[in-house]
Amino acid sequence: MEINEQTVRALVQRSHRGPKDLTLTTDHHRPTPGPDEYLVRVGVAGVNFADVMQSHGTYGGGPRAPYVAGFEAAGEIVGGGAGVDRPLPVGTHVVGAGRGAFAQYMTMPAAGVLPVPSGWSAAQALGLVLNWATALAALKPLGEIRTGEVVLVHAAAGGVGQAAVRLARHYGARVVATASPAKHDTVTALGADEVLDSRRADLAAEIMRLTGGVDLVLESVGRATFEVSLSVTKPFVGRVVVFGAASGDASLNTYDLVFTHQVQVMGLHIGALATAAPSVYASLLVELETLIADGVYPPGSPQVHPLADGPAVLRDLEAGLTRGKHALDPWR
Ligand SMILES: NC(=O)c1ccc[n+]([C@@H]2O[C@H](COP(=O)([O-])OP(=O)(O)OC[C@H]3O[C@@H](n4cnc5c(N)ncnc54)[C@H](OP(=O)(O)O)[C@@H]3O)[C@@H](O)[C@H]2O)c1
C-alpha cells in the first residue's frame, strides 16, 4: 500500500507538567515499524486515564518528554516490520495498544493487536484491549467473582468502570458502584444495584449498612477510596484488586494486613499480565470474544473529538468531568 504522508499530525507532550504541555504538531515524521510491529493508519485513538498519568511523568515505564502521546487506537494495518509471526494482511482493521497513538500513524507491537470485531467501526472497538480486558481480568482470573457475591466498583461511570459494572452483573453479582452524583444515572442504567457518591464522608458506613461486607472490590481510585475499600471487604475471604490510583497513591503495610485489614490484595496491570501470564491473557481474549458474540459486550459509543481537543479532553478526564469513553480523530 502506498502511503502519501511522510509527515503527520500528532499530539506531542513537551514536558511532564500535564496536559497543558500537550501540543498539536503537523510535521511529525511518520514512524517506521520495527521488528514484530505493525504500522497502523490510526482511525481513532482512545483516551485513557493512563494518558493523564503519563502527561505528568507518573506512568510506570512511560516515555520521557518530548514524545507523541496516546496508548490506544483502532485503525488499519498499512505495513509491518520484520519477524511478525503469522502476520495479519495489510488492510486488516485492528484495535490495539502501543506508543504514540495520538497521531495519524503509529506502530503497534503485533502481539497486542486484535482484529476489530466483525461489523464494528474503529471507534466502536476502542476499549477492547484496555478497558474491557482490564475489567474482566480484575473480576475473573484475579477476583474470582462468583454468583451472588457483592462487588464494589469505584469510578463506575468511567471507561473501565462501565465495563466492570456490565460484566459483574453478567456474572451474577450484586453491584455496589461509586461515582460522582452527576454520573449516577449512567451507572444505574448499566444495571448497578446501588450507586453511591464516592466523595461522601460516610461511604464505608453506608456500604456496610447496605451489604454487611463486600466480597470483591475493583479499586482504581487510590488515595480517596483505598481505606474505604479495605474496611468494607470481608476479612479473609474478601479480595481487593488494585489497578489504578486516579486520586493519587495510597499505601498499605504489613501491620495493616496483620492487625487491621485481613483481606486479599492483588495488583493488576493488563500489559504486564499479557507479558507475564500469556495463557491467562489468552483466556481473557477468548472470553471477550464470547461476550461480544453473546451481546454482553456491545459495540462501544465513545465521544470522538478532533485531535486538537486532546489537551482539553485530558484535562476533563483528570478533573473527573468525563463519563464513559472518549476518543480523538487524528484526521480532523
Ligand atoms: N492497571 C491497568 O492495566 C489499567 C488499565 C486501564 C485502566 N486502568 C486504571 O483504571 C482507572 C480507570 O481508567 P479510565 O481510563 O477508565 O478512566 P475513567 O474511569 O474514565 O476516569 C477516572 C475516574 O476516576 C474517578 N475519580 C475518583 N476520584 C478522583 C480524583 N480524586 N481525581 C480524578 N478522578 C477521580 C472519576 O470518576 P467519578 O467522577 O465518578 O468519581 C474519574 O472520571 C484509572 O485509575 C486507570 O489508571 C488501569
CSV table of C-alpha atoms and ligand atoms in Angstrom, one decimal:
chain,number,residue,atom,x,y,z
A,1,MET,CA,0.0,0.0,0.0
A,2,GLU,CA,1.3,3.4,-0.9
A,3,ILE,CA,1.3,5.9,1.9
A,4,ASN,CA,1.5,9.6,0.9
A,5,GLU,CA,2.0,11.1,4.3
A,6,GLN,CA,5.7,11.4,5.3
A,7,THR,CA,4.9,13.9,8.0
A,8,VAL,CA,1.8,13.5,10.0
A,9,ARG,CA,-0.4,15.3,12.6
A,10,ALA,CA,0.3,14.3,16.2
A,11,LEU,CA,-0.1,15.5,19.7
A,12,VAL,CA,3.3,15.9,21.3
A,13,GLN,CA,3.8,16.0,25.1
A,14,ARG,CA,6.6,18.5,25.7
A,15,SER,CA,7.1,18.4,29.4
A,16,HIS,CA,5.9,16.5,32.5
A,17,ARG,CA,3.6,19.4,33.6
A,18,GLY,CA,0.4,17.7,32.5
A,19,PRO,CA,-2.0,18.1,29.5
A,20,LYS,CA,-1.2,21.9,29.3
A,21,ASP,CA,2.1,21.0,27.6
A,22,LEU,CA,0.4,18.7,25.1
A,23,THR,CA,0.5,20.4,21.7
A,24,LEU,CA,-0.5,19.7,18.1
A,25,THR,CA,2.2,19.4,15.5
A,26,THR,CA,1.8,18.8,11.8
A,27,ASP,CA,5.3,17.9,11.0
A,28,HIS,CA,5.9,14.7,13.0
A,29,HIS,CA,7.7,12.1,11.0
A,30,ARG,CA,5.6,9.0,10.2
A,31,PRO,CA,7.0,6.2,12.3
A,32,THR,CA,8.7,3.2,10.9
A,33,PRO,CA,7.7,-0.3,12.2
A,34,GLY,CA,10.4,-2.2,14.0
A,35,PRO,CA,10.7,-5.9,14.3
A,36,ASP,CA,7.4,-7.6,15.4
A,37,GLU,CA,5.4,-4.4,14.8
A,38,TYR,CA,2.7,-3.2,12.5
A,39,LEU,CA,2.4,0.3,11.0
A,40,VAL,CA,-1.2,1.3,11.6
A,41,ARG,CA,-3.1,4.2,10.0
A,42,VAL,CA,-5.0,5.4,13.0
A,43,GLY,CA,-8.7,5.7,12.5
A,44,VAL,CA,-9.4,6.8,16.1
A,45,ALA,CA,-7.4,6.9,19.3
A,46,GLY,CA,-8.7,6.0,22.7
A,47,VAL,CA,-8.2,8.4,25.6
A,48,ASN,CA,-7.4,6.7,28.9
A,49,PHE,CA,-6.5,7.8,32.5
A,50,ALA,CA,-3.0,6.4,31.7
A,51,ASP,CA,-2.6,9.3,29.3
A,52,VAL,CA,-3.2,11.8,32.2
A,53,MET,CA,-0.6,10.0,34.3
A,54,GLN,CA,1.9,9.9,31.5
A,55,SER,CA,1.5,13.6,30.9
A,56,HIS,CA,2.7,14.1,34.4
A,57,GLY,CA,5.5,11.6,34.0
A,58,THR,CA,4.0,9.3,36.7
A,59,TYR,CA,3.1,6.3,34.5
A,60,GLY,CA,5.5,3.5,35.3
A,61,GLY,CA,7.9,2.8,32.5
A,62,GLY,CA,6.4,5.6,30.3
A,63,PRO,CA,8.5,7.7,27.9
A,64,ARG,CA,10.2,10.9,28.9
A,65,ALA,CA,9.1,14.1,27.1
A,66,PRO,CA,9.1,15.0,24.3
A,67,TYR,CA,7.1,12.1,22.9
A,68,VAL,CA,3.9,11.5,20.9
A,69,ALA,CA,1.2,10.9,23.4
A,70,GLY,CA,-1.5,8.2,23.4
A,71,PHE,CA,-1.7,4.5,24.1
A,72,GLU,CA,-4.6,3.0,22.3
A,73,ALA,CA,-6.0,3.1,18.8
A,74,ALA,CA,-8.1,1.4,16.2
A,75,GLY,CA,-7.2,1.6,12.6
A,76,GLU,CA,-5.9,-0.2,9.5
A,77,ILE,CA,-2.7,-2.2,9.1
A,78,VAL,CA,-0.7,-0.5,6.3
A,79,GLY,CA,2.7,-2.2,6.8
A,80,GLY,CA,4.7,-4.4,9.0
A,81,GLY,CA,8.3,-4.8,10.3
A,82,ALA,CA,10.3,-8.0,10.0
A,83,GLY,CA,9.6,-11.1,12.0
A,84,VAL,CA,5.9,-10.7,12.7
A,85,ASP,CA,4.6,-14.2,13.4
A,86,ARG,CA,1.7,-15.2,11.2
A,87,PRO,CA,1.1,-11.5,10.1
A,88,LEU,CA,-2.4,-10.2,9.6
A,89,PRO,CA,-2.8,-8.9,6.0
A,90,VAL,CA,-2.4,-5.3,5.1
A,91,GLY,CA,-5.8,-3.7,5.2
A,92,THR,CA,-7.0,-5.6,8.3
A,93,HIS,CA,-8.8,-3.3,10.7
A,94,VAL,CA,-7.3,-3.7,14.2
A,95,VAL,CA,-7.5,-2.4,17.7
A,96,GLY,CA,-4.5,-2.4,20.0
A,97,ALA,CA,-2.1,-0.6,22.2
A,98,GLY,CA,1.3,1.0,21.5
A,99,ARG,CA,3.1,4.2,21.9
A,100,GLY,CA,2.2,7.4,20.0
A,101,ALA,CA,-1.5,6.7,19.4
A,102,PHE,CA,-2.5,10.4,19.2
A,103,ALA,CA,-1.2,10.6,15.6
A,104,GLN,CA,-2.3,9.7,12.1
A,105,TYR,CA,0.1,6.8,12.0
A,106,MET,CA,1.6,4.7,14.8
A,107,THR,CA,3.3,1.4,15.3
A,108,MET,CA,1.9,-1.3,17.5
A,109,PRO,CA,3.6,-4.5,18.8
A,110,ALA,CA,2.0,-7.2,16.7
A,111,ALA,CA,1.3,-9.4,19.8
A,112,GLY,CA,-1.1,-6.9,21.3
A,113,VAL,CA,-3.2,-6.3,18.2
A,114,LEU,CA,-6.7,-7.8,17.7
A,115,PRO,CA,-9.0,-7.6,14.7
A,116,VAL,CA,-11.9,-5.1,15.0
A,117,PRO,CA,-15.0,-7.3,15.8
A,118,SER,CA,-16.9,-8.0,12.6
A,119,GLY,CA,-19.4,-5.3,11.8
A,120,TRP,CA,-17.9,-2.8,14.2
A,121,SER,CA,-16.3,0.5,13.4
A,122,ALA,CA,-12.9,1.5,14.7
A,123,ALA,CA,-14.5,3.8,17.3
A,124,GLN,CA,-16.8,1.0,18.5
A,125,ALA,CA,-13.8,-1.3,19.0
A,126,LEU,CA,-11.9,1.1,21.3
A,127,GLY,CA,-11.8,-0.1,24.9
A,128,LEU,CA,-11.4,-3.8,23.9
A,129,VAL,CA,-7.8,-4.3,24.9
A,130,LEU,CA,-7.6,-1.7,27.8
A,131,ASN,CA,-11.0,-1.1,29.4
A,132,TRP,CA,-12.7,-4.5,28.9
A,133,ALA,CA,-9.7,-6.7,29.2
A,134,THR,CA,-8.7,-4.9,32.5
A,135,ALA,CA,-12.3,-5.2,33.9
A,136,LEU,CA,-12.5,-8.8,33.0
A,137,ALA,CA,-9.1,-9.7,34.4
A,138,ALA,CA,-9.9,-7.9,37.7
A,139,LEU,CA,-13.2,-9.7,38.0
A,140,LYS,CA,-12.4,-13.2,36.8
A,141,PRO,CA,-8.9,-14.7,37.0
A,142,LEU,CA,-7.9,-12.3,39.8
A,143,GLY,CA,-11.1,-11.5,41.6
A,144,GLU,CA,-12.7,-15.0,41.1
A,145,ILE,CA,-16.1,-13.5,41.0
A,146,ARG,CA,-19.0,-15.8,42.0
A,147,THR,CA,-22.7,-15.6,41.5
A,148,GLY,CA,-24.4,-13.9,44.4
A,149,GLU,CA,-21.3,-12.1,45.6
A,150,VAL,CA,-21.2,-8.4,46.4
A,151,VAL,CA,-18.8,-6.5,44.1
A,152,LEU,CA,-17.8,-2.8,44.7
A,153,VAL,CA,-16.8,-0.9,41.6
A,154,HIS,CA,-15.3,2.5,42.0
A,155,ALA,CA,-15.3,5.1,39.2
A,156,ALA,CA,-18.2,3.1,37.8
A,157,ALA,CA,-19.1,5.7,35.1
A,158,GLY,CA,-15.6,5.7,33.6
A,159,GLY,CA,-14.2,3.7,30.7
A,160,VAL,CA,-13.1,0.6,32.8
A,161,GLY,CA,-15.9,1.1,35.4
A,162,GLN,CA,-18.7,0.8,32.9
A,163,ALA,CA,-17.3,-2.4,31.5
A,164,ALA,CA,-16.9,-3.7,35.1
A,165,VAL,CA,-20.5,-3.0,36.1
A,166,ARG,CA,-21.8,-4.7,33.0
A,167,LEU,CA,-19.6,-7.8,33.5
A,168,ALA,CA,-20.2,-8.1,37.2
A,169,ARG,CA,-23.9,-8.0,36.7
A,170,HIS,CA,-23.5,-10.6,33.9
A,171,TYR,CA,-21.6,-12.9,36.3
A,172,GLY,CA,-24.5,-12.7,38.7
A,173,ALA,CA,-23.0,-10.3,41.3
A,174,ARG,CA,-24.8,-7.6,43.3
A,175,VAL,CA,-23.0,-4.5,42.2
A,176,VAL,CA,-22.4,-1.5,44.5
A,177,ALA,CA,-20.9,1.3,42.5
A,178,THR,CA,-19.4,4.6,43.3
A,179,ALA,CA,-19.3,7.7,41.0
A,180,SER,CA,-19.8,11.4,41.1
A,181,PRO,CA,-23.5,12.3,41.6
A,182,ALA,CA,-23.9,13.8,38.2
A,183,LYS,CA,-23.0,10.4,36.7
A,184,HIS,CA,-25.3,8.2,38.8
A,185,ASP,CA,-28.0,7.9,36.0
A,186,THR,CA,-25.4,6.4,33.7
A,187,VAL,CA,-24.3,3.8,36.2
A,188,THR,CA,-27.9,2.9,37.2
A,189,ALA,CA,-28.7,2.4,33.5
A,190,LEU,CA,-25.9,-0.2,33.3
A,191,GLY,CA,-27.6,-2.2,36.0
A,192,ALA,CA,-25.8,-1.4,39.2
A,193,ASP,CA,-27.8,-2.3,42.2
A,194,GLU,CA,-26.7,0.7,44.4
A,195,VAL,CA,-24.9,3.8,43.3
A,196,LEU,CA,-23.2,5.9,45.9
A,197,ASP,CA,-21.3,9.2,45.8
A,198,SER,CA,-17.6,8.3,46.0
A,199,ARG,CA,-16.8,11.5,47.9
A,200,ARG,CA,-19.5,11.1,50.7
A,201,ALA,CA,-17.9,11.2,54.2
A,202,ASP,CA,-19.8,8.1,55.4
A,203,LEU,CA,-19.1,5.9,52.4
A,204,ALA,CA,-17.7,3.0,54.3
A,205,ALA,CA,-20.6,3.0,56.8
A,206,GLU,CA,-23.2,3.2,54.1
A,207,ILE,CA,-21.7,0.3,52.1
A,208,MET,CA,-21.6,-1.8,55.3
A,209,ARG,CA,-25.2,-0.8,56.1
A,210,LEU,CA,-26.3,-1.9,52.6
A,211,THR,CA,-24.3,-5.1,52.3
A,212,GLY,CA,-22.8,-6.2,55.6
A,213,GLY,CA,-19.4,-6.5,53.8
A,214,VAL,CA,-18.1,-6.8,50.2
A,215,ASP,CA,-16.6,-9.9,48.6
A,216,LEU,CA,-14.7,-8.2,45.8
A,217,VAL,CA,-13.5,-4.6,45.3
A,218,LEU,CA,-12.3,-3.2,42.0
A,219,GLU,CA,-10.0,-0.4,43.3
A,220,SER,CA,-8.9,2.2,40.7
A,221,VAL,CA,-9.2,5.5,42.6
A,222,GLY,CA,-6.4,5.0,45.2
A,223,ARG,CA,-5.9,7.6,47.9
A,224,ALA,CA,-9.5,8.8,48.1
A,225,THR,CA,-11.1,5.4,48.4
A,226,PHE,CA,-8.5,2.8,49.3
A,227,GLU,CA,-9.1,2.9,53.1
A,228,VAL,CA,-12.9,2.5,52.5
A,229,SER,CA,-12.2,-0.4,50.1
A,230,LEU,CA,-10.1,-2.2,52.7
A,231,SER,CA,-12.5,-1.6,55.6
A,232,VAL,CA,-15.7,-2.8,53.8
A,233,THR,CA,-14.1,-6.0,52.4
A,234,LYS,CA,-15.0,-9.2,54.2
A,235,PRO,CA,-12.0,-10.4,56.3
A,236,PHE,CA,-10.1,-13.4,54.9
A,237,VAL,CA,-12.5,-14.3,52.1
A,238,GLY,CA,-12.7,-10.8,50.5
A,239,ARG,CA,-10.5,-9.6,47.7
A,240,VAL,CA,-9.3,-6.2,46.6
A,241,VAL,CA,-7.9,-5.9,43.1
A,242,VAL,CA,-5.9,-2.7,42.6
A,243,PHE,CA,-5.4,-1.5,39.1
A,244,GLY,CA,-5.3,2.3,39.3
A,245,ALA,CA,-5.0,5.4,41.6
A,246,ALA,CA,-6.8,8.2,39.8
A,247,SER,CA,-6.8,10.3,43.0
A,248,GLY,CA,-3.1,9.6,43.9
A,249,ASP,CA,-1.3,6.7,45.5
A,250,ALA,CA,-2.3,5.1,48.9
A,251,SER,CA,-0.1,2.8,51.0
A,252,LEU,CA,-0.7,-0.4,52.9
A,253,ASN,CA,1.8,-2.0,55.3
A,254,THR,CA,2.4,-5.3,56.9
A,255,TYR,CA,0.9,-4.1,60.2
A,256,ASP,CA,-2.4,-3.1,58.4
A,257,LEU,CA,-2.6,-6.6,56.8
A,258,VAL,CA,-2.0,-8.5,60.0
A,259,PHE,CA,-3.9,-6.4,62.6
A,260,THR,CA,-6.5,-4.2,60.7
A,261,HIS,CA,-7.4,-5.4,57.2
A,262,GLN,CA,-7.0,-9.2,56.8
A,263,VAL,CA,-8.0,-9.1,53.2
A,264,GLN,CA,-6.5,-10.4,49.9
A,265,VAL,CA,-5.0,-7.6,48.0
A,266,MET,CA,-3.9,-8.1,44.3
A,267,GLY,CA,-2.2,-5.8,41.8
A,268,LEU,CA,-3.1,-5.7,38.2
A,269,HIS,CA,-1.5,-4.1,35.1
A,270,ILE,CA,-3.0,-5.5,31.9
A,271,GLY,CA,0.1,-5.1,29.8
A,272,ALA,CA,2.2,-6.8,32.5
A,273,LEU,CA,-0.4,-9.6,32.7
A,274,ALA,CA,-0.2,-10.1,28.9
A,275,THR,CA,3.6,-10.5,29.1
A,276,ALA,CA,4.0,-12.4,32.4
A,277,ALA,CA,0.9,-14.7,32.1
A,278,PRO,CA,0.2,-15.1,28.4
A,279,SER,CA,-2.1,-18.1,28.9
A,280,VAL,CA,-4.3,-16.1,31.3
A,281,TYR,CA,-4.4,-13.2,28.9
A,282,ALA,CA,-5.2,-15.5,26.0
A,283,SER,CA,-8.2,-16.9,28.1
A,284,LEU,CA,-9.4,-13.3,28.6
A,285,LEU,CA,-9.4,-12.7,24.8
A,286,VAL,CA,-11.4,-15.9,24.2
A,287,GLU,CA,-13.9,-14.9,26.9
A,288,LEU,CA,-14.2,-11.4,25.4
A,289,GLU,CA,-15.0,-12.9,22.0
A,290,THR,CA,-17.8,-14.9,23.6
A,291,LEU,CA,-19.1,-11.9,25.5
A,292,ILE,CA,-19.2,-9.9,22.2
A,293,ALA,CA,-20.9,-12.8,20.4
A,294,ASP,CA,-23.5,-13.0,23.2
A,295,GLY,CA,-24.1,-9.3,23.2
A,296,VAL,CA,-23.0,-8.9,26.8
A,297,TYR,CA,-20.2,-6.7,25.4
A,298,PRO,CA,-21.9,-4.3,23.0
A,299,PRO,CA,-20.1,-2.0,20.5
A,300,GLY,CA,-18.7,1.0,22.3
A,301,SER,CA,-20.0,4.5,21.7
A,302,PRO,CA,-17.1,6.8,22.6
A,303,GLN,CA,-17.4,10.6,22.3
A,304,VAL,CA,-15.0,11.4,19.4
A,305,HIS,CA,-13.2,14.7,19.4
A,306,PRO,CA,-10.9,16.4,16.9
A,307,LEU,CA,-7.2,15.7,17.7
A,308,ALA,CA,-6.6,19.4,18.6
A,309,ASP,CA,-9.1,19.0,21.5
A,310,GLY,CA,-6.9,16.3,23.1
A,311,PRO,CA,-5.4,18.5,25.8
A,312,ALA,CA,-8.9,19.7,26.9
A,313,VAL,CA,-10.2,16.1,26.9
A,314,LEU,CA,-7.3,15.0,29.1
A,315,ARG,CA,-7.9,18.0,31.5
A,316,ASP,CA,-11.5,17.0,31.8
A,317,LEU,CA,-10.6,13.3,32.4
A,318,GLU,CA,-8.1,14.4,35.1
A,319,ALA,CA,-10.8,16.6,36.8
A,320,GLY,CA,-13.3,13.7,36.8
A,321,LEU,CA,-15.6,15.6,34.4
A,322,THR,CA,-15.9,12.9,31.8
A,323,ARG,CA,-18.1,9.8,31.7
A,324,GLY,CA,-17.6,6.8,29.5
A,325,LYS,CA,-15.0,6.5,26.8
A,326,HIS,CA,-13.5,9.5,24.9
A,327,ALA,CA,-11.5,9.3,21.7
A,328,LEU,CA,-9.6,11.5,19.3
A,329,ASP,CA,-9.8,11.6,15.5
A,330,PRO,CA,-6.4,12.5,14.1
A,331,TRP,CA,-7.8,13.3,10.7
A,332,ARG,CA,-10.0,16.2,11.9
B,1,LIG,N1,-3.8,-1.4,35.5
B,1,LIG,C1,-4.2,-1.4,34.3
B,1,LIG,O1,-3.9,-2.2,33.4
B,1,LIG,C2,-5.3,-0.4,33.9
B,1,LIG,C3,-5.8,-0.4,32.6
B,1,LIG,C4,-6.8,0.5,32.3
B,1,LIG,C5,-7.2,1.5,33.3
B,1,LIG,N2,-6.5,1.5,34.5
B,1,LIG,C6,-6.9,2.4,35.5
B,1,LIG,O2,-8.3,2.3,35.7
B,1,LIG,C7,-8.8,3.6,36.1
B,1,LIG,C8,-9.9,4.0,35.2
B,1,LIG,O3,-9.4,4.3,33.9
B,1,LIG,P1,-10.2,5.0,32.8
B,1,LIG,O4,-9.3,5.3,31.7
B,1,LIG,O5,-11.4,4.2,32.5
B,1,LIG,O6,-10.6,6.4,33.5
B,1,LIG,P2,-12.1,6.9,34.0
B,1,LIG,O7,-12.6,5.9,35.0
B,1,LIG,O8,-12.9,7.2,32.8
B,1,LIG,O9,-11.7,8.3,34.7
B,1,LIG,C9,-11.2,8.3,36.0
B,1,LIG,C10,-12.4,8.5,37.0
B,1,LIG,O10,-11.8,8.3,38.3
B,1,LIG,C11,-12.7,9.0,39.2
B,1,LIG,N3,-12.1,9.7,40.3
B,1,LIG,C12,-12.4,9.5,41.6
B,1,LIG,N4,-11.7,10.3,42.4
B,1,LIG,C13,-10.9,11.0,41.6
B,1,LIG,C14,-10.0,12.0,41.8
B,1,LIG,N5,-9.7,12.5,43.0
B,1,LIG,N6,-9.4,12.6,40.7
B,1,LIG,C15,-9.7,12.2,39.5
B,1,LIG,N7,-10.6,11.2,39.2
B,1,LIG,C16,-11.2,10.6,40.3
B,1,LIG,C17,-13.6,9.9,38.4
B,1,LIG,O11,-14.9,9.4,38.4
B,1,LIG,P3,-16.0,10.0,39.4
B,1,LIG,O12,-16.2,11.4,39.0
B,1,LIG,O13,-17.2,9.2,39.1
B,1,LIG,O14,-15.5,9.8,40.8
B,1,LIG,C18,-13.0,9.9,37.0
B,1,LIG,O15,-13.9,10.1,36.0
B,1,LIG,C19,-7.7,4.6,36.2
B,1,LIG,O16,-7.2,4.6,37.5
B,1,LIG,C20,-6.6,3.9,35.3
B,1,LIG,O17,-5.3,4.3,35.5
B,1,LIG,C21,-5.6,0.6,34.8
